Amino acid sequence: AGSLDPETRHAGLLQQAKILYRMNQTAAAAQALQGIPDGSLLRSERMVLDARLLIAEARALSAARQLGEPVSAESAERYRKAIDLLRVAAGFDLLENDSTSKTRYLIGVCYAEMDDTRAAVEQFYRVTENHPATEEDVAATLLRADVLRADGQNEEAVTPVSAAIATAGNPLEFSN
């Protein structure tokens, strides 16, 4: 019986961590990610999932937040760490592939959830400009509209929604 080469083992750990994350077992997902070293070819994907775990922690810390109440310092710190991690992950992803569109989108999510309207809108706009006709494009466009609407900029929110509908096309054929 042969053993798995390190990258195959790392790919298995990453897949396991993604499954655990989707099952909302964040502690177990974080533990699985610890088995993927910084030198792995999957480091960028590992960093993206690490950032998603930080976002989940920040959301949990903000769960009791009332409408209009600022994000707690502890929650904001998790979002900032996630943003930093996503920027590093994007730096490793020199080919500008799916991972880059995800990192850019998730950075926008962090800004939106920290109630930084300007930064969120700018980040979501970058996603739509740099990654047109992708799932992240549609999601970023819709979130940009939500952020604008929440900020009272209802007229400005109409254009992104129209663009997202046009990009998505036939609802029977669109998959997200």
PDB file of C-alpha atoms in Angstrom, residues 87 104-105 107-108 111 118-132 140 144:
ATOM      1  CA  ARG A  87      -5.117  40.239  -0.087  1.00  0.00           C
ATOM      2  CA  ARG A 104     -11.999  40.394  -4.257  1.00  0.00           C
ATOM      3  CA  TYR A 105     -15.660  39.584  -3.677  1.00  0.00           C
ATOM      4  CA  ILE A 107     -13.105  41.651   0.662  1.00  0.00           C
ATOM      5  CA  GLY A 108     -16.199  43.583  -0.434  1.00  0.00           C
ATOM      6  CA  TYR A 111     -16.366  46.015   4.058  1.00  0.00           C
ATOM      7  CA  ARG A 118     -17.665  53.569   0.281  1.00  0.00           C
ATOM      8  CA  ALA A 119     -15.079  50.779   0.478  1.00  0.00           C
ATOM      9  CA  ALA A 120     -17.708  48.067  -0.138  1.00  0.00           C
ATOM     10  CA  VAL A 121     -19.169  49.812  -3.181  1.00  0.00           C
ATOM     11  CA  GLU A 122     -15.687  50.420  -4.628  1.00  0.00           C
ATOM     12  CA  GLN A 123     -14.629  46.813  -4.010  1.00  0.00           C
ATOM     13  CA  PHE A 124     -17.795  45.367  -5.548  1.00  0.00           C
ATOM     14  CA  TYR A 125     -17.332  47.663  -8.539  1.00  0.00           C
ATOM     15  CA  ARG A 126     -13.775  46.281  -8.986  1.00  0.00           C
ATOM     16  CA  VAL A 127     -15.151  42.755  -8.993  1.00  0.00           C
ATOM     17  CA  THR A 128     -17.651  43.589 -11.731  1.00  0.00           C
ATOM     18  CA  GLU A 129     -15.017  45.412 -13.792  1.00  0.00           C
ATOM     19  CA  ASN A 130     -12.275  42.781 -13.477  1.00  0.00           C
ATOM     20  CA  HIS A 131     -14.389  39.611 -13.490  1.00  0.00           C
ATOM     21  CA  PRO A 132     -17.369  40.211 -15.807  1.00  0.00           C
ATOM     22  CA  ALA A 140     -21.060  41.690  -6.157  1.00  0.00           C
ATOM     23  CA  ARG A 144     -23.421  46.700  -4.184  1.00  0.00           C
TER      24      ARG A 144
END
